[in-house]
mmCIF file of C-alpha atoms in Angstrom:
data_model
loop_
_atom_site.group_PDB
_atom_site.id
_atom_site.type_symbol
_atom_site.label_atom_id
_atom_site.label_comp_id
_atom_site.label_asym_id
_atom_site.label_seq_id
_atom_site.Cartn_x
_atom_site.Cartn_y
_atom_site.Cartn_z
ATOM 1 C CA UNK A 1 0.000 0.000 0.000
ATOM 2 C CA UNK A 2 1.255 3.150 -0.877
ATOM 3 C CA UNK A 3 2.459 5.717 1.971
ATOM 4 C CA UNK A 4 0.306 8.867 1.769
ATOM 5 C CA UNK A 5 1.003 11.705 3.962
ATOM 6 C CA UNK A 6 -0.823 15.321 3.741
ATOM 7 C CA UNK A 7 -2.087 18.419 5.872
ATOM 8 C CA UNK A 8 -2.737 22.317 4.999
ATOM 9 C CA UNK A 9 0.567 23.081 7.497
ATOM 10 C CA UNK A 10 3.678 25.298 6.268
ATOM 11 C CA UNK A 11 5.984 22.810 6.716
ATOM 12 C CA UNK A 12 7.738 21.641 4.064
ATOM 13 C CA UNK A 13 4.571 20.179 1.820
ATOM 14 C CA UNK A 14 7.032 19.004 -1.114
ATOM 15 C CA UNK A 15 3.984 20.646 -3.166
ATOM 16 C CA UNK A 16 6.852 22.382 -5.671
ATOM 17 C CA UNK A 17 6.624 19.165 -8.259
ATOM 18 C CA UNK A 18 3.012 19.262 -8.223
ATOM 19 C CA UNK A 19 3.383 22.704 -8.896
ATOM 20 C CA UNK A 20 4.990 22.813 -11.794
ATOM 21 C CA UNK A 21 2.898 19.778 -13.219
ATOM 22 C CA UNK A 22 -0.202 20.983 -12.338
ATOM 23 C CA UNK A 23 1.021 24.920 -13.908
ATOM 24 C CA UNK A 24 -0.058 26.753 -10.869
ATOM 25 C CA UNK A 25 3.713 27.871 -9.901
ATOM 26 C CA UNK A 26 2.357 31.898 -9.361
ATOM 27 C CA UNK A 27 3.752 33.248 -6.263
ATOM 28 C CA UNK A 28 1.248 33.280 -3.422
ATOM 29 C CA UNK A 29 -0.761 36.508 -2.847
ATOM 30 C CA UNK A 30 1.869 38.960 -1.510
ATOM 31 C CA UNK A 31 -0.958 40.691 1.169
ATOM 32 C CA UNK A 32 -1.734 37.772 3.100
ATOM 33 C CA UNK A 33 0.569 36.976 6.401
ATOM 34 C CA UNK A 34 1.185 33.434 5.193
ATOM 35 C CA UNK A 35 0.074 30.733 2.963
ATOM 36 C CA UNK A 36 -3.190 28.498 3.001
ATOM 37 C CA UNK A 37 -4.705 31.290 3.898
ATOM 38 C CA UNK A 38 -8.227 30.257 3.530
ATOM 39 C CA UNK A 39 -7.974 26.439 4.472
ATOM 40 C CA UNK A 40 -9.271 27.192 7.674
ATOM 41 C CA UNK A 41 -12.384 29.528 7.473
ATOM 42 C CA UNK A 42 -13.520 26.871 4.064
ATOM 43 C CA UNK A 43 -13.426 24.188 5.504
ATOM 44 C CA UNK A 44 -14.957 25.667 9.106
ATOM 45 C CA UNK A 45 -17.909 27.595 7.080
ATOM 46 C CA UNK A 46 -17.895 23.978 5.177
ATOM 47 C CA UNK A 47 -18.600 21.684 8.488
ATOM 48 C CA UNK A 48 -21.315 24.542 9.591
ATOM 49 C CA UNK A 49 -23.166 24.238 6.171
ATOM 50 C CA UNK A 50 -23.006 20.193 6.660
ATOM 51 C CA UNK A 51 -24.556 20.321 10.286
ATOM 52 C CA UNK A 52 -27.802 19.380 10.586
ATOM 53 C CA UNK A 53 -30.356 21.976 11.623
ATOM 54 C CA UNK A 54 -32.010 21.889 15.200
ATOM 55 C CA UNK A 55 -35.165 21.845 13.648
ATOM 56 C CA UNK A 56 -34.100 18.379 11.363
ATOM 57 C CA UNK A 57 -32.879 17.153 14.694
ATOM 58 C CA UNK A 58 -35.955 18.078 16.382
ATOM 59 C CA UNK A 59 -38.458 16.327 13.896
ATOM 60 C CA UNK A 60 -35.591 13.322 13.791
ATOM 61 C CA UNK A 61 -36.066 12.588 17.979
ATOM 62 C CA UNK A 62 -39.753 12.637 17.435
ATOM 63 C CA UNK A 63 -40.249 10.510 15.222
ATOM 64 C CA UNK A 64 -37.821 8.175 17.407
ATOM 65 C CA UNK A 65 -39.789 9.014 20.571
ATOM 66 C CA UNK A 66 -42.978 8.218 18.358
ATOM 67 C CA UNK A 67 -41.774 4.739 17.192
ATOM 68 C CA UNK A 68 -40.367 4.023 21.084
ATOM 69 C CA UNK A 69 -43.602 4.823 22.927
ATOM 70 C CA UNK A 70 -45.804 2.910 20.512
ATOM 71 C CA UNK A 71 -43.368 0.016 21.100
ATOM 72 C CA UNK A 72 -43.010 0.420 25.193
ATOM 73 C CA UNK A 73 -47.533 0.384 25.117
ATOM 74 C CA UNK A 74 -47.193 -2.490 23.277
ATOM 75 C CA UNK A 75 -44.632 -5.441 24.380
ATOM 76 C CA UNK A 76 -43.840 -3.463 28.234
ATOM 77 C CA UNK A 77 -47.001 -1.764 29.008
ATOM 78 C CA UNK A 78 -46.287 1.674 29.962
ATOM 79 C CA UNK A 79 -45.427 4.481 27.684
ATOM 80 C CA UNK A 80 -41.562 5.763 28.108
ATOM 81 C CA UNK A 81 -40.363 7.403 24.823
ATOM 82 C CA UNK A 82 -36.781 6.366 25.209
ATOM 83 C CA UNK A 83 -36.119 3.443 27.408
ATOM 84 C CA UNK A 84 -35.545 0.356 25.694
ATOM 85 C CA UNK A 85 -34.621 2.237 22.409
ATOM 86 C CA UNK A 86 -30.945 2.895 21.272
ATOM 87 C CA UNK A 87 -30.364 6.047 18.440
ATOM 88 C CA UNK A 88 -28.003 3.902 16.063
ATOM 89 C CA UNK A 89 -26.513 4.789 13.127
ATOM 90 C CA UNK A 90 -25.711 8.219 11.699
ATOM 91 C CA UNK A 91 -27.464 9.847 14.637
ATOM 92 C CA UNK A 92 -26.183 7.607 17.108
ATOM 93 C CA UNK A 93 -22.580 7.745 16.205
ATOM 94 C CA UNK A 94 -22.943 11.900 15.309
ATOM 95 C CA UNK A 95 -21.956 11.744 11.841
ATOM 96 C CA UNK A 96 -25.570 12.729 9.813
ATOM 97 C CA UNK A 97 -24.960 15.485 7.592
ATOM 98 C CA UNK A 98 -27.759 17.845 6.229
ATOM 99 C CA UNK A 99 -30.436 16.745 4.909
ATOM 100 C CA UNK A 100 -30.655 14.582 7.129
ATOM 101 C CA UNK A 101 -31.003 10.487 5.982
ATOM 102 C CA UNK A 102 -32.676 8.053 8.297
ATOM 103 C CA UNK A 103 -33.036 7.558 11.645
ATOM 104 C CA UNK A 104 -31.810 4.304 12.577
ATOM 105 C CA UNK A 105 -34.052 3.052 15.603
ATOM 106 C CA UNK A 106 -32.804 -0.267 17.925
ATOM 107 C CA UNK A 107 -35.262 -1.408 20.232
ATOM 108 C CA UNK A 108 -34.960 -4.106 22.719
ATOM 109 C CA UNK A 109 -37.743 -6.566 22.874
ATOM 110 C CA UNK A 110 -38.443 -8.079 26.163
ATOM 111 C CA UNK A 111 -37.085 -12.008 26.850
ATOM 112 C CA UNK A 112 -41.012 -13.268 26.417
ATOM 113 C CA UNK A 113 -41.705 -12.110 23.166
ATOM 114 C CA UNK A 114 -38.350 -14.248 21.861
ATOM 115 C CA UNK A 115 -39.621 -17.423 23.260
ATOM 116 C CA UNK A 116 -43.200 -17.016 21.981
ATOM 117 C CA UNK A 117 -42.049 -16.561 18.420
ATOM 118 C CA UNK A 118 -39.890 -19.473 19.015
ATOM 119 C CA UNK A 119 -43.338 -21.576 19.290
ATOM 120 C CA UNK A 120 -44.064 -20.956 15.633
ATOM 121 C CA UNK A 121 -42.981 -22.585 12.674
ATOM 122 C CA UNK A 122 -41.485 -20.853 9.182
ATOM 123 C CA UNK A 123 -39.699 -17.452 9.037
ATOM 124 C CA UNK A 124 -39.928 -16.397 12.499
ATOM 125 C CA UNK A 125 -37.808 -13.449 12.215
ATOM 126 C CA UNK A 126 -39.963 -12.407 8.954
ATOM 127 C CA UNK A 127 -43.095 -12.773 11.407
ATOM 128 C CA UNK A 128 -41.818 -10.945 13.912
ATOM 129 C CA UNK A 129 -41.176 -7.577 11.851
ATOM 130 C CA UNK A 130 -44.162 -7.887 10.451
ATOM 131 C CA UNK A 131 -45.411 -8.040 13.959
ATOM 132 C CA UNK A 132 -43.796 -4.498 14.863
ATOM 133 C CA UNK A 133 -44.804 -3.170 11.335
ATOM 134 C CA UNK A 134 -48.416 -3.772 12.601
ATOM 135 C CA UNK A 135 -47.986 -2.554 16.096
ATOM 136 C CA UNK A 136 -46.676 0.997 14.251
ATOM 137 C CA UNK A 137 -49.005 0.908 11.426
ATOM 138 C CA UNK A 138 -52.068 0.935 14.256
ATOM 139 C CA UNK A 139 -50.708 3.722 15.536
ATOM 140 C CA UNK A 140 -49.767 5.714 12.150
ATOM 141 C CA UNK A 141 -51.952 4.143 9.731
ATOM 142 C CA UNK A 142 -51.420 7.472 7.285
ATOM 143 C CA UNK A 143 -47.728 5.974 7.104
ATOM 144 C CA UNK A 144 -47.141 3.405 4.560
ATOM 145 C CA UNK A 145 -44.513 1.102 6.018
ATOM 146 C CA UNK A 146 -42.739 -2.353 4.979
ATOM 147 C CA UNK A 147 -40.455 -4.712 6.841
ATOM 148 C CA UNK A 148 -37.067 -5.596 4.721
ATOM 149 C CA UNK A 149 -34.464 -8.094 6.224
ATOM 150 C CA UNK A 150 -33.243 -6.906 9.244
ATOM 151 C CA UNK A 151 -35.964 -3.282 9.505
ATOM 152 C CA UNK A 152 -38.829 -1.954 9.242
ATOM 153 C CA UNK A 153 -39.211 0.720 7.285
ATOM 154 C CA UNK A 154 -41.552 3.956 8.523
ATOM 155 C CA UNK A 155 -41.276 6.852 6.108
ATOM 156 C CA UNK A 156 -42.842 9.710 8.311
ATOM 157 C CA UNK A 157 -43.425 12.742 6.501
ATOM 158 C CA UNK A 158 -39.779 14.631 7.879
ATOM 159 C CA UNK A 159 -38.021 11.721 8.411
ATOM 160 C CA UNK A 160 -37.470 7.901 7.621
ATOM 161 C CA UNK A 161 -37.356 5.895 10.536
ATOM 162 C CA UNK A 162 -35.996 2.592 10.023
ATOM 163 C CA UNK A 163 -36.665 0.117 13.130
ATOM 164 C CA UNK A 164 -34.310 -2.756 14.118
ATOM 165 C CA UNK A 165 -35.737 -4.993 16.883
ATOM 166 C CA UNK A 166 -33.619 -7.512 18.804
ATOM 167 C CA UNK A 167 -32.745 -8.999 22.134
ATOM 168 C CA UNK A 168 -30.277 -8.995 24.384
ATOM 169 C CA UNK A 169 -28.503 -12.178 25.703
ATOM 170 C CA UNK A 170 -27.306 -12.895 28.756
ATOM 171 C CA UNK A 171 -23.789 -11.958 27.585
ATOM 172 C CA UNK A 172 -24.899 -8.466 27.377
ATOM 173 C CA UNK A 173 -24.851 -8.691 23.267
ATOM 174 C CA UNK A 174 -27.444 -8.310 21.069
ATOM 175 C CA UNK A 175 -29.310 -10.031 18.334
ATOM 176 C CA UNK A 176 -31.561 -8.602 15.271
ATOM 177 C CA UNK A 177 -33.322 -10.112 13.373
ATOM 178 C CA UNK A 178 -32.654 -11.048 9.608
ATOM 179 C CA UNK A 179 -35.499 -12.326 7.389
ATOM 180 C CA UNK A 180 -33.424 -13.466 4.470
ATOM 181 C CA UNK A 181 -34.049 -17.185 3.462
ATOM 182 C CA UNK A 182 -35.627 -19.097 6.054
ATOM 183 C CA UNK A 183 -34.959 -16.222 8.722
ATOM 184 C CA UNK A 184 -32.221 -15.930 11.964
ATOM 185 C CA UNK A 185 -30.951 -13.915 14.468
ATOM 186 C CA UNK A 186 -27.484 -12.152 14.223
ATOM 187 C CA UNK A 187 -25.164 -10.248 16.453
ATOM 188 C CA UNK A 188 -25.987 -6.913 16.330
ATOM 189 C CA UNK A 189 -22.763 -4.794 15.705
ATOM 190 C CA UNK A 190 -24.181 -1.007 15.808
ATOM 191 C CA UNK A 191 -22.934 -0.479 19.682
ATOM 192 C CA UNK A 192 -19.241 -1.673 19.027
ATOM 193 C CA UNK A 193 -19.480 0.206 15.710
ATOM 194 C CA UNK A 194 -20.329 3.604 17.436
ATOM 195 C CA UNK A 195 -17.771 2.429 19.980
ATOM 196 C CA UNK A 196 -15.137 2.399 17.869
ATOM 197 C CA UNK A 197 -15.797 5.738 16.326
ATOM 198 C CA UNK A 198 -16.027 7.359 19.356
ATOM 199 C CA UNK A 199 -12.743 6.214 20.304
ATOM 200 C CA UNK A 200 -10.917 6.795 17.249
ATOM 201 C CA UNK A 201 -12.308 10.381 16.962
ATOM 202 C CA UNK A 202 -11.225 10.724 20.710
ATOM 203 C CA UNK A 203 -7.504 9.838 19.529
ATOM 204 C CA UNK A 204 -7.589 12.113 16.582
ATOM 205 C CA UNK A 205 -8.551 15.181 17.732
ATOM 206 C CA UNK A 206 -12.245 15.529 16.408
ATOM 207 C CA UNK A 207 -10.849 14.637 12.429
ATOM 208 C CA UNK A 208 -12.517 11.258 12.710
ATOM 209 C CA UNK A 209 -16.424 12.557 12.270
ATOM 210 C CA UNK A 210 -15.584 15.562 10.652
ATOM 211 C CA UNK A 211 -13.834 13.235 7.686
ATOM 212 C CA UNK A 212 -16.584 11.218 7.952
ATOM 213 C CA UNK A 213 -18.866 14.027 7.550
ATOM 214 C CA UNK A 214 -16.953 15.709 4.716
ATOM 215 C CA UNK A 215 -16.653 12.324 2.560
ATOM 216 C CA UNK A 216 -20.769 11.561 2.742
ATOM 217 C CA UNK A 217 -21.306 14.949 0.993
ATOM 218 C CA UNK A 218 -19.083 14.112 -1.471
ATOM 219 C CA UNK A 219 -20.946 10.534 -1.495
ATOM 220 C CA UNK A 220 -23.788 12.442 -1.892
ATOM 221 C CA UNK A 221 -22.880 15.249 -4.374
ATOM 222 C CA UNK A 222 -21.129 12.457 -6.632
ATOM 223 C CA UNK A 223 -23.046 10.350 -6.112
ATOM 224 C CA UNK A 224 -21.128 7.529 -5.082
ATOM 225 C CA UNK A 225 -21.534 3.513 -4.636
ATOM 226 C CA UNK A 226 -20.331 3.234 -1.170
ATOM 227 C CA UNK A 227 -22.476 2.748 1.898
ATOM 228 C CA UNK A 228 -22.050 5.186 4.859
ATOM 229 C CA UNK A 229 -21.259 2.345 7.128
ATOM 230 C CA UNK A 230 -18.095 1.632 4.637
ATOM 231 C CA UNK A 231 -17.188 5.360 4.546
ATOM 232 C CA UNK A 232 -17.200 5.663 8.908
ATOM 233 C CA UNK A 233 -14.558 2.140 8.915
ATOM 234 C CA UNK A 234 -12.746 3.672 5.524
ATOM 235 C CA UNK A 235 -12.522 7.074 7.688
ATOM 236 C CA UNK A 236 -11.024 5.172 10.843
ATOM 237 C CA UNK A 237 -8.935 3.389 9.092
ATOM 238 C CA UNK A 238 -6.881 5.871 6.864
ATOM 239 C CA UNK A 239 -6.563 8.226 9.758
ATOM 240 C CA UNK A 240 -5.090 5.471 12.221
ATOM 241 C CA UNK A 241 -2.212 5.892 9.963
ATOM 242 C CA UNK A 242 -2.167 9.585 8.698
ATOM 243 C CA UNK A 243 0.668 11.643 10.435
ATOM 244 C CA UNK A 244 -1.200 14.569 10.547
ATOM 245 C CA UNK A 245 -4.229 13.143 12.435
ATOM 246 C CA UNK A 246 -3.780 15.949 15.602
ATOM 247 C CA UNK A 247 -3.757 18.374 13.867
ATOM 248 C CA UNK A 248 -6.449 20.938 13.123
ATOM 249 C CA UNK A 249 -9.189 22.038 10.480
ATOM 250 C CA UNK A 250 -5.935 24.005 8.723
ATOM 251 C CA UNK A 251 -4.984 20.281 7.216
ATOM 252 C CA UNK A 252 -8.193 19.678 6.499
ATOM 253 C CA UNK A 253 -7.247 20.188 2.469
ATOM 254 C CA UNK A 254 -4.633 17.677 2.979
ATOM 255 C CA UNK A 255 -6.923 15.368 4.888
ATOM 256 C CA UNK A 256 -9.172 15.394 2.278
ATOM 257 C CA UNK A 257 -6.827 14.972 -0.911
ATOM 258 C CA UNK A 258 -4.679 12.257 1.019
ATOM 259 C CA UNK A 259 -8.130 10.612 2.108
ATOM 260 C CA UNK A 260 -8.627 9.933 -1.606
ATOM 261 C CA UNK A 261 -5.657 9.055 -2.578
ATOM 262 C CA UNK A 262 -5.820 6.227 0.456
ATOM 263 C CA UNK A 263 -9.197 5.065 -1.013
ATOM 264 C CA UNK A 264 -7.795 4.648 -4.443
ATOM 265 C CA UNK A 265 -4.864 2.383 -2.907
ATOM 266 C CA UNK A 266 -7.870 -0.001 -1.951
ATOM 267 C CA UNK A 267 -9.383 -0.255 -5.802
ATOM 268 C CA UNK A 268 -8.312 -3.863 -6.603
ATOM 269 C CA UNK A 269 -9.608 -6.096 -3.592
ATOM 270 C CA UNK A 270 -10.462 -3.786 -0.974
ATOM 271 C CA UNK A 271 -12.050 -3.858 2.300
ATOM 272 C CA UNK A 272 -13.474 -3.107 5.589
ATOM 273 C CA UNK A 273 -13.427 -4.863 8.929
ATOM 274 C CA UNK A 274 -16.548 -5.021 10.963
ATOM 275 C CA UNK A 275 -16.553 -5.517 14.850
ATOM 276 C CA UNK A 276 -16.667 -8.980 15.196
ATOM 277 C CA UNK A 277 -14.857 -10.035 12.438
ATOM 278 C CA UNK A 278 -17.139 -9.826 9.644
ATOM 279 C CA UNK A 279 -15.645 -8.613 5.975
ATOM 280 C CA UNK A 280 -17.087 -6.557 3.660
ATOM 281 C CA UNK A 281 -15.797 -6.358 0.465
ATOM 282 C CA UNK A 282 -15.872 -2.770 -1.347
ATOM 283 C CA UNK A 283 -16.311 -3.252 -5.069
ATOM 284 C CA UNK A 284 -14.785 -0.960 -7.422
ATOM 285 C CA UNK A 285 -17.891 1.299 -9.297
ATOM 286 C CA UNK A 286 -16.789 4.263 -6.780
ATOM 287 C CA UNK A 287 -13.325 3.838 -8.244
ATOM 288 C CA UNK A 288 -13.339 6.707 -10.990
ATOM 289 C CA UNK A 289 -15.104 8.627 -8.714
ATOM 290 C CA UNK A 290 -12.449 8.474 -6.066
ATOM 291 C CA UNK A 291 -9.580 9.360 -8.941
ATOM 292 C CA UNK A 292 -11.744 12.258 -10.573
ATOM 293 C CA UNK A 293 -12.226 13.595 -6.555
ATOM 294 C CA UNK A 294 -8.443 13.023 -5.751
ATOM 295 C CA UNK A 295 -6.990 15.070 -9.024
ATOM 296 C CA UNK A 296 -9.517 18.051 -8.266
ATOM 297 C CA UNK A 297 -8.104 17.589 -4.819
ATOM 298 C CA UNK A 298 -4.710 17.862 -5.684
ATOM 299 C CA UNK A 299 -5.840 21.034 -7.678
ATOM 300 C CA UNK A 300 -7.316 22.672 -4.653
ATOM 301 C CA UNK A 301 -4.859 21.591 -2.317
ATOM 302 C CA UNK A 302 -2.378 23.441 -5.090
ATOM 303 C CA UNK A 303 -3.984 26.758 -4.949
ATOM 304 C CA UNK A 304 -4.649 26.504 -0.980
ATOM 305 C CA UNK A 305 -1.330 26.697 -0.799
ATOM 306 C CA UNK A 306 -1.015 30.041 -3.691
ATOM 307 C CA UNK A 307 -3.957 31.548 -1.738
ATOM 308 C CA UNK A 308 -5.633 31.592 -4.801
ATOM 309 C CA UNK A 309 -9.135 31.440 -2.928
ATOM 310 C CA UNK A 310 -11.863 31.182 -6.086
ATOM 311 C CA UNK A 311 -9.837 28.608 -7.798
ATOM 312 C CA UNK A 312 -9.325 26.150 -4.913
ATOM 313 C CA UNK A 313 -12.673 26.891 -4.083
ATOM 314 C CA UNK A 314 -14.058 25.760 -7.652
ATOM 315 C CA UNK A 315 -12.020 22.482 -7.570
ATOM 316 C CA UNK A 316 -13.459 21.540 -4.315
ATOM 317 C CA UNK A 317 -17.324 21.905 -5.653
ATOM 318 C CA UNK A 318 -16.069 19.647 -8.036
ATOM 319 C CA UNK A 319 -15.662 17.419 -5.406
ATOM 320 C CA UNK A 320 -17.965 18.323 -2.470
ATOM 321 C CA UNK A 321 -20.753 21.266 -4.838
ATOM 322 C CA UNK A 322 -21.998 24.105 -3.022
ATOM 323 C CA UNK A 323 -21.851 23.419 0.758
ATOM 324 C CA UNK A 324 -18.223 24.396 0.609
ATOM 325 C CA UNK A 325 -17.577 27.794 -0.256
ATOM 326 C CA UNK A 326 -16.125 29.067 -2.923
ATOM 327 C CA UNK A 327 -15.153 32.495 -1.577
ATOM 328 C CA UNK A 328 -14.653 32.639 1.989
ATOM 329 C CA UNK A 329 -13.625 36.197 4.058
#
């Protein structure tokens, strides 16, 4: 694997090659006190335009504390809005960007309702969302809703909710349920996944989620084959060995460019590890994507380091469109 290193920082970037390549070997703007001048308020005005509203959250943790209470009435008989339920995903592990995707519900069934399914015979996992899709649908029957493999699907007007149900074992893990084939319980990962992220954006000085939030708008804006889930390991992974993964939002231009540049090392037979062992293998339709992002990267990163604001604010719309600014003060 190729050894990529990066970061906005006036050190000694070894950018002169690239320079002269790329034809952007102008002197930097002789008014401003030093170079890279605008790394930091783009890429701060660029996190700010990706955060998701208070009034996105808002409608998000009520549609959670909607799905919650119907399911505390119905399998523990009282009406909390939040116990038993666990925020996973996106919103769990703090990485949603705006607009805001799903809300990724998992709620803990009491021990009873796993033995009485255990009774029946056929899919019992399939029977079981179905179950919770008609415990919902009686009390939202204006929401069309399905069940699909491991979820159930409830597309409220503001928000998706998507609703994992499992149990938890006397180990302290939990299992979900997956309706594919004849049907079975798995080990749910999302706690050790949001575990993980935590720490690792802990030991890298906030860059973990703020990668992470960066690379889903360009997921989005590109649209790009690869799932957020792959993105949040991918993120973890290259940082774990980038040198400049203390620092602060001024190598953010590097973080991104050498953040590509990682992701293309992975093109023929990459990967991601999942808590508990599983592999997922990446595929390779994001790979032109990745290449076109990392040479409009390289151009930014260029004329970051000329000052030249408009220009390496063009070739970053390339890459991320209009929530990073073009011109920033």
């Amino acid at each position: 694997m190729a050894n990529f290193t990066g970061g906005g920082a006036a050190h000694d970037l070894g950018l002169g090659a690239l320079s002269s390549l790329l034809g952007h070997n102008n002197p930097p703007q002789p008014t401003l006190p030093y170079n890279w001048y605008y790394v930091t308020p783009r890429f701060t005005q660029f996190l700010s335009n990706l955060a998701v509203s208070d009034k996105h959250r808002e409608a998000g943790l009520k549609k959670f504390n909607n799905v919650v209470g119907c399911l505390n009435r119905r399998y523990y008989e009282h009406s909390s809005e939040t116990l038993n339920g666990i925020v996973i995903g996106s919103w769990g592990k703090f990485t949603q960007i705006t607009p805001p995707r799903d809300v990724d519900v998992l709620f803990i069934l009491p021990d009873h309702v796993y033995h009485r399914f255990q009774q029946r015979v056929g899919n019992r996992q399939s029977q079981l969302l179905q179950e919770i899709k008609d415990t919902l649908f009686a009390t939202n029957s204006r929401t069309e809703m399905r069940a699909d493999r491991h979820v159930v699907i409830v597309p409220f007007d503001a928000v998706t909710v998507e609703v994992a149900v499992g149990f938890r074992c006397t180990d302290g893990s939990i299992i979900v349920c997956d309706s594919k084939g004849d049907g079975q319980y798995v080990a749910s990962t999302a706690l050790a996944e949001a575990a993980d992220l935590d720490a690792s954006d802990r030991a890298c000085n906030g860059n973990t989620r703020a990668l992470i939030r960066m690379i889903k708008c360009w997921q989005d804006n590109c649209n790009v084959p690869l799932k957020s889930f792959m993105i949040e390991r991918l993120a973890q992974a290259f940082l774990v060995q980038w040198k400049h993964r203390l620092e602060g939002t001024f190598y953010y231009d590097w973080m991104a460019r050498d953040f590509f540049a990682y992701l293309i090392s992975l093109a023929e037979g990459g990967w991601v590890a999942m808590p508990g062992g599983e592999i997922i293998w990446l595929g390779s339709d994001w790979v032109s994507r990745a290449q076109t992002a990392y040479r409009n990267a390289v151009n930014a990163c260029e004329n970051e380091h000329g000052n030249y604001q408009y220009l390496a604010g063009e070739a970053w719309q390339k890459i991320f469109g209009s929530k990073i600014p073009q011109g920033v003060q």
